[in-house]
Amino acid sequence: EIVMTQSPVTLSVSPGERATLSCRASQSVGSNLAWYQQKPGQAPRLLIFSASTRATGIPARFSGSGSGTEFTLTISSLQSEDFALYYCLQYNNWPPWTFGQGTKVEIK
Amino acid sequence: EVQLVESGGGLIQPGGSLRLSCAASGLSVSINCMTWVRQAPGKGLEWVSVIYGGGTTYYADSVKGRFTISRDNSKNTLYLEMNTLRVDDTAVYYCARAPYISSPFDFWGQGSLVTVSS
């Protein structure tokens, strides 16, 4: 089983600032890495797939990078609606599909 | 427009059984990779089970032998039969779709809460 580790657990950022979230895989997942945003009481929403491709309707301020075992989600200028939980998911080696434990982006 | 609507959750005693349903519209459960993902209260996301278009199924070790995923193509509905429920099965259960093998889950339902407690 591939273990996904996200850091930091909590990220405190001021509106308008840049946020950088990390996700590390215990072994290579190629580019088969997705990022999700989840707000309280809502289902996860797909932001990024194939490590760097934005899903339909996702604003350009969200960008993903990386391959192999190290991945990054960057939010270039945080808006109020971006404060949420973010999860990475590897879909390269399955079963099982494995998520990171999440990073909470909170208002500083 | 794609919609996935879960139902069937509720309060159940340990050792009991429950069946979740996920009614789909805008996509066909028979040709897509359909999955269940759960989230315990205040915790992260955990993949539970998947069924491919061809009918192949997989389960997380934590539910293997207790949960069964299935679908009714005529009703365009996905199911999760859960038996021998344990307190640690308490979670919101989401159904989701992956458009093909080795793709991420792109459409999700709103979730159904299962609470296992005496």
mmCIF file of C-alpha atoms in Angstrom:
data_model
loop_
_atom_site.group_PDB
_atom_site.id
_atom_site.type_symbol
_atom_site.label_atom_id
_atom_site.label_comp_id
_atom_site.label_asym_id
_atom_site.label_seq_id
_atom_site.Cartn_x
_atom_site.Cartn_y
_atom_site.Cartn_z
ATOM 1 C CA GLU A 1 0.000 0.000 0.000
ATOM 2 C CA ILE A 2 1.260 3.454 -0.911
ATOM 3 C CA VAL A 3 1.219 5.870 2.002
ATOM 4 C CA MET A 4 0.522 9.511 1.199
ATOM 5 C CA THR A 5 1.838 12.115 3.637
ATOM 6 C CA GLN A 6 0.696 15.729 3.479
ATOM 7 C CA SER A 7 2.357 18.704 5.072
ATOM 8 C CA PRO A 8 1.772 20.860 6.911
ATOM 9 C CA VAL A 9 -1.257 19.629 8.840
ATOM 10 C CA THR A 10 -2.470 23.216 9.202
ATOM 11 C CA LEU A 11 -1.452 26.229 7.116
ATOM 12 C CA SER A 12 -2.308 29.719 8.345
ATOM 13 C CA VAL A 13 -2.407 32.229 5.501
ATOM 14 C CA SER A 14 -3.719 35.745 5.051
ATOM 15 C CA PRO A 15 -6.161 36.476 2.215
ATOM 16 C CA GLY A 16 -4.283 37.435 -0.929
ATOM 17 C CA GLU A 17 -1.173 35.506 0.058
ATOM 18 C CA ARG A 18 0.217 32.373 -1.569
ATOM 19 C CA ALA A 19 -0.343 28.939 -0.077
ATOM 20 C CA THR A 20 1.892 25.976 -0.803
ATOM 21 C CA LEU A 21 0.765 22.483 0.205
ATOM 22 C CA SER A 22 2.891 19.351 -0.086
ATOM 23 C CA CYS A 23 2.095 15.703 -0.639
ATOM 24 C CA ARG A 24 4.670 12.921 -0.537
ATOM 25 C CA ALA A 25 4.181 9.330 -1.668
ATOM 26 C CA SER A 26 5.971 6.383 -0.063
ATOM 27 C CA GLN A 27 6.837 5.140 -3.564
ATOM 28 C CA SER A 28 6.533 6.557 -7.046
ATOM 29 C CA VAL A 29 3.026 7.223 -8.336
ATOM 30 C CA GLY A 30 4.198 8.773 -11.595
ATOM 31 C CA SER A 31 1.830 11.649 -12.342
ATOM 32 C CA ASN A 32 -1.263 9.813 -11.103
ATOM 33 C CA LEU A 33 -1.928 12.278 -8.326
ATOM 34 C CA ALA A 34 -5.050 14.349 -7.701
ATOM 35 C CA TRP A 35 -5.911 17.178 -5.314
ATOM 36 C CA TYR A 36 -9.304 17.728 -3.713
ATOM 37 C CA GLN A 37 -10.844 20.586 -1.762
ATOM 38 C CA GLN A 38 -13.393 19.881 0.945
ATOM 39 C CA LYS A 39 -15.483 22.386 2.860
ATOM 40 C CA PRO A 40 -17.442 21.556 6.033
ATOM 41 C CA GLY A 41 -20.511 19.474 5.317
ATOM 42 C CA GLN A 42 -19.644 19.086 1.641
ATOM 43 C CA ALA A 43 -18.269 16.349 -0.539
ATOM 44 C CA PRO A 44 -14.715 16.644 -1.839
ATOM 45 C CA ARG A 45 -14.302 18.571 -5.080
ATOM 46 C CA LEU A 46 -11.702 17.595 -7.659
ATOM 47 C CA LEU A 47 -9.240 20.437 -8.247
ATOM 48 C CA ILE A 48 -6.235 18.904 -10.007
ATOM 49 C CA PHE A 49 -5.580 15.569 -11.729
ATOM 50 C CA SER A 50 -2.534 14.117 -13.445
ATOM 51 C CA ALA A 51 -0.525 16.155 -10.915
ATOM 52 C CA SER A 52 -0.904 19.434 -12.793
ATOM 53 C CA THR A 53 -4.122 19.535 -14.861
ATOM 54 C CA ARG A 54 -6.916 21.691 -13.508
ATOM 55 C CA ALA A 55 -10.348 20.096 -13.473
ATOM 56 C CA THR A 56 -13.229 21.760 -15.275
ATOM 57 C CA GLY A 57 -14.205 25.080 -13.754
ATOM 58 C CA ILE A 58 -11.254 25.337 -11.372
ATOM 59 C CA PRO A 59 -9.757 28.858 -11.216
ATOM 60 C CA ALA A 60 -6.268 29.459 -12.561
ATOM 61 C CA ARG A 61 -4.995 30.451 -9.100
ATOM 62 C CA PHE A 62 -4.861 26.725 -8.318
ATOM 63 C CA SER A 63 -1.852 24.944 -9.765
ATOM 64 C CA GLY A 64 -0.235 21.576 -9.205
ATOM 65 C CA SER A 65 3.248 20.311 -9.823
ATOM 66 C CA GLY A 66 5.508 17.359 -9.193
ATOM 67 C CA SER A 67 5.919 13.751 -10.205
ATOM 68 C CA GLY A 68 7.158 10.519 -8.717
ATOM 69 C CA THR A 69 6.964 10.990 -4.961
ATOM 70 C CA GLU A 70 6.862 14.751 -4.384
ATOM 71 C CA PHE A 71 3.896 16.939 -5.264
ATOM 72 C CA THR A 72 2.797 20.492 -4.578
ATOM 73 C CA LEU A 73 -0.506 22.337 -4.711
ATOM 74 C CA THR A 74 -0.146 26.107 -4.929
ATOM 75 C CA ILE A 75 -2.910 28.622 -4.456
ATOM 76 C CA SER A 76 -1.442 31.830 -5.821
ATOM 77 C CA SER A 77 -3.639 34.392 -4.062
ATOM 78 C CA LEU A 78 -5.961 33.026 -1.433
ATOM 79 C CA GLN A 79 -9.580 34.044 -1.652
ATOM 80 C CA SER A 80 -12.049 33.739 1.217
ATOM 81 C CA GLU A 81 -13.682 30.708 -0.412
ATOM 82 C CA ASP A 82 -10.353 28.843 -0.530
ATOM 83 C CA PHE A 83 -10.123 28.327 3.218
ATOM 84 C CA ALA A 84 -10.863 24.614 3.453
ATOM 85 C CA LEU A 85 -9.348 21.159 3.767
ATOM 86 C CA TYR A 86 -7.209 19.813 0.944
ATOM 87 C CA TYR A 87 -6.451 16.162 0.228
ATOM 88 C CA CYS A 88 -4.175 14.430 -2.226
ATOM 89 C CA LEU A 89 -5.072 11.062 -3.770
ATOM 90 C CA GLN A 90 -2.836 8.587 -5.564
ATOM 91 C CA TYR A 91 -4.483 6.472 -8.255
ATOM 92 C CA ASN A 92 -1.391 4.831 -9.689
ATOM 93 C CA ASN A 93 -1.121 1.673 -7.611
ATOM 94 C CA TRP A 94 -4.442 0.180 -6.588
ATOM 95 C CA PRO A 95 -6.117 -1.265 -4.733
ATOM 96 C CA PRO A 96 -6.136 0.501 -2.429
ATOM 97 C CA TRP A 97 -6.500 4.060 -3.661
ATOM 98 C CA THR A 98 -4.935 6.131 -0.897
ATOM 99 C CA PHE A 99 -5.488 9.676 0.309
ATOM 100 C CA GLY A 100 -3.223 11.909 2.311
ATOM 101 C CA GLN A 101 -4.415 12.860 5.784
ATOM 102 C CA GLY A 102 -5.272 16.381 4.667
ATOM 103 C CA THR A 103 -4.050 19.948 5.097
ATOM 104 C CA LYS A 104 -6.303 22.559 6.625
ATOM 105 C CA VAL A 105 -5.854 26.030 5.154
ATOM 106 C CA GLU A 106 -7.059 28.551 7.706
ATOM 107 C CA ILE A 107 -7.240 32.309 7.912
ATOM 108 C CA LYS A 108 -4.248 33.890 9.608
ATOM 109 C CA GLU B 1 -25.709 17.194 -15.480
ATOM 110 C CA VAL B 2 -24.222 14.390 -13.381
ATOM 111 C CA GLN B 3 -25.860 13.701 -10.036
ATOM 112 C CA LEU B 4 -25.127 11.035 -7.456
ATOM 113 C CA VAL B 5 -27.581 10.781 -4.560
ATOM 114 C CA GLU B 6 -26.842 8.490 -1.631
ATOM 115 C CA SER B 7 -29.463 7.139 0.741
ATOM 116 C CA GLY B 8 -29.905 4.408 3.324
ATOM 117 C CA GLY B 9 -27.723 5.668 6.133
ATOM 118 C CA GLY B 10 -28.800 5.824 9.748
ATOM 119 C CA LEU B 11 -28.199 4.585 13.260
ATOM 120 C CA ILE B 12 -27.455 0.890 13.603
ATOM 121 C CA GLN B 13 -26.254 -1.276 16.458
ATOM 122 C CA PRO B 14 -22.881 -3.027 16.325
ATOM 123 C CA GLY B 15 -23.177 -6.311 14.481
ATOM 124 C CA GLY B 16 -26.076 -5.055 12.396
ATOM 125 C CA SER B 17 -26.497 -4.646 8.649
ATOM 126 C CA LEU B 18 -27.314 -1.733 6.394
ATOM 127 C CA ARG B 19 -27.530 -1.154 2.658
ATOM 128 C CA LEU B 20 -26.542 2.144 1.099
ATOM 129 C CA SER B 21 -27.813 3.204 -2.315
ATOM 130 C CA CYS B 22 -26.406 5.712 -4.763
ATOM 131 C CA ALA B 23 -28.820 6.752 -7.494
ATOM 132 C CA ALA B 24 -27.056 8.110 -10.529
ATOM 133 C CA SER B 25 -28.226 10.457 -13.245
ATOM 134 C CA GLY B 26 -26.263 11.911 -16.117
ATOM 135 C CA LEU B 27 -23.958 8.898 -16.177
ATOM 136 C CA SER B 28 -24.324 5.142 -16.415
ATOM 137 C CA VAL B 29 -23.152 3.048 -13.450
ATOM 138 C CA SER B 30 -22.825 0.073 -15.775
ATOM 139 C CA ILE B 31 -19.932 1.479 -17.799
ATOM 140 C CA ASN B 32 -18.171 3.672 -15.261
ATOM 141 C CA CYS B 33 -15.831 2.818 -12.424
ATOM 142 C CA MET B 34 -17.968 3.471 -9.336
ATOM 143 C CA THR B 35 -16.552 3.663 -5.859
ATOM 144 C CA TRP B 36 -17.411 4.209 -2.198
ATOM 145 C CA VAL B 37 -15.255 6.458 -0.019
ATOM 146 C CA ARG B 38 -15.924 7.091 3.653
ATOM 147 C CA GLN B 39 -14.983 9.752 6.167
ATOM 148 C CA ALA B 40 -15.187 9.152 9.892
ATOM 149 C CA PRO B 41 -16.226 12.189 11.975
ATOM 150 C CA GLY B 42 -13.390 14.712 12.015
ATOM 151 C CA LYS B 43 -11.114 12.374 10.046
ATOM 152 C CA GLY B 44 -9.753 12.070 6.534
ATOM 153 C CA LEU B 45 -10.967 10.232 3.456
ATOM 154 C CA GLU B 46 -10.720 6.443 3.215
ATOM 155 C CA TRP B 47 -11.359 4.445 0.055
ATOM 156 C CA VAL B 48 -13.751 1.542 0.743
ATOM 157 C CA SER B 49 -14.681 -0.323 -2.439
ATOM 158 C CA VAL B 50 -14.871 -0.106 -6.210
ATOM 159 C CA ILE B 51 -16.741 -1.830 -9.027
ATOM 160 C CA TYR B 52 -15.551 -1.588 -12.605
ATOM 161 C CA GLY B 53 -17.695 -1.541 -15.704
ATOM 162 C CA GLY B 54 -16.813 -5.153 -16.356
ATOM 163 C CA GLY B 55 -17.954 -6.109 -12.856
ATOM 164 C CA THR B 56 -14.586 -6.564 -11.138
ATOM 165 C CA THR B 57 -14.698 -5.492 -7.509
ATOM 166 C CA TYR B 58 -12.106 -4.555 -4.907
ATOM 167 C CA TYR B 59 -12.341 -3.824 -1.195
ATOM 168 C CA ALA B 60 -10.257 -2.156 1.465
ATOM 169 C CA ASP B 61 -8.817 -4.670 3.932
ATOM 170 C CA SER B 62 -10.839 -3.014 6.707
ATOM 171 C CA VAL B 63 -14.150 -4.040 5.095
ATOM 172 C CA LYS B 64 -13.231 -7.161 3.123
ATOM 173 C CA GLY B 65 -15.592 -10.021 3.891
ATOM 174 C CA ARG B 66 -18.145 -7.701 5.512
ATOM 175 C CA PHE B 67 -19.101 -5.242 2.751
ATOM 176 C CA THR B 68 -20.353 -6.006 -0.760
ATOM 177 C CA ILE B 69 -20.519 -3.531 -3.622
ATOM 178 C CA SER B 70 -23.019 -4.087 -6.415
ATOM 179 C CA ARG B 71 -25.125 -2.248 -8.960
ATOM 180 C CA ASP B 72 -28.491 -2.462 -10.649
ATOM 181 C CA ASN B 73 -28.040 -1.302 -14.204
ATOM 182 C CA SER B 74 -31.786 -1.093 -14.824
ATOM 183 C CA LYS B 75 -32.134 1.352 -11.920
ATOM 184 C CA ASN B 76 -28.771 3.011 -12.619
ATOM 185 C CA THR B 77 -27.999 2.608 -8.932
ATOM 186 C CA LEU B 78 -24.895 1.593 -6.976
ATOM 187 C CA TYR B 79 -25.165 -0.243 -3.661
ATOM 188 C CA LEU B 80 -23.015 -1.008 -0.646
ATOM 189 C CA GLU B 81 -24.239 -3.863 1.515
ATOM 190 C CA MET B 82 -22.637 -3.553 4.946
ATOM 191 C CA ASN B 83 -22.749 -6.483 7.383
ATOM 192 C CA THR B 84 -21.280 -7.117 10.828
ATOM 193 C CA LEU B 85 -20.987 -3.382 11.345
ATOM 194 C CA ARG B 86 -18.520 -2.100 13.916
ATOM 195 C CA VAL B 87 -18.305 1.166 15.814
ATOM 196 C CA ASP B 88 -15.318 2.174 13.680
ATOM 197 C CA ASP B 89 -17.457 1.906 10.521
ATOM 198 C CA THR B 90 -19.186 5.098 11.658
ATOM 199 C CA ALA B 91 -18.671 7.603 8.844
ATOM 200 C CA VAL B 92 -20.168 9.604 6.043
ATOM 201 C CA TYR B 93 -20.180 7.326 3.006
ATOM 202 C CA TYR B 94 -19.743 8.953 -0.395
ATOM 203 C CA CYS B 95 -20.247 7.344 -3.760
ATOM 204 C CA ALA B 96 -18.093 8.675 -6.558
ATOM 205 C CA ARG B 97 -17.239 8.028 -10.190
ATOM 206 C CA ALA B 98 -13.977 7.540 -11.991
ATOM 207 C CA PRO B 99 -14.449 7.827 -15.769
ATOM 208 C CA TYR B 100 -11.997 5.020 -16.484
ATOM 209 C CA ILE B 101 -9.479 2.747 -14.786
ATOM 210 C CA SER B 102 -6.525 4.702 -13.358
ATOM 211 C CA SER B 103 -8.349 7.998 -13.188
ATOM 212 C CA PRO B 104 -9.295 10.040 -10.140
ATOM 213 C CA PHE B 105 -12.792 10.254 -8.720
ATOM 214 C CA ASP B 106 -14.366 13.238 -10.425
ATOM 215 C CA PHE B 107 -18.058 13.307 -9.446
ATOM 216 C CA TRP B 108 -19.158 12.720 -5.847
ATOM 217 C CA GLY B 109 -22.483 12.393 -4.095
ATOM 218 C CA GLN B 110 -23.369 14.443 -1.028
ATOM 219 C CA GLY B 111 -22.799 11.532 1.338
ATOM 220 C CA SER B 112 -24.861 9.394 3.691
ATOM 221 C CA LEU B 113 -24.115 9.189 7.407
ATOM 222 C CA VAL B 114 -23.856 5.763 9.000
ATOM 223 C CA THR B 115 -23.649 5.708 12.784
ATOM 224 C CA VAL B 116 -22.841 2.414 14.492
ATOM 225 C CA SER B 117 -23.588 2.655 18.171
ATOM 226 C CA SER B 118 -25.348 0.789 20.933
#
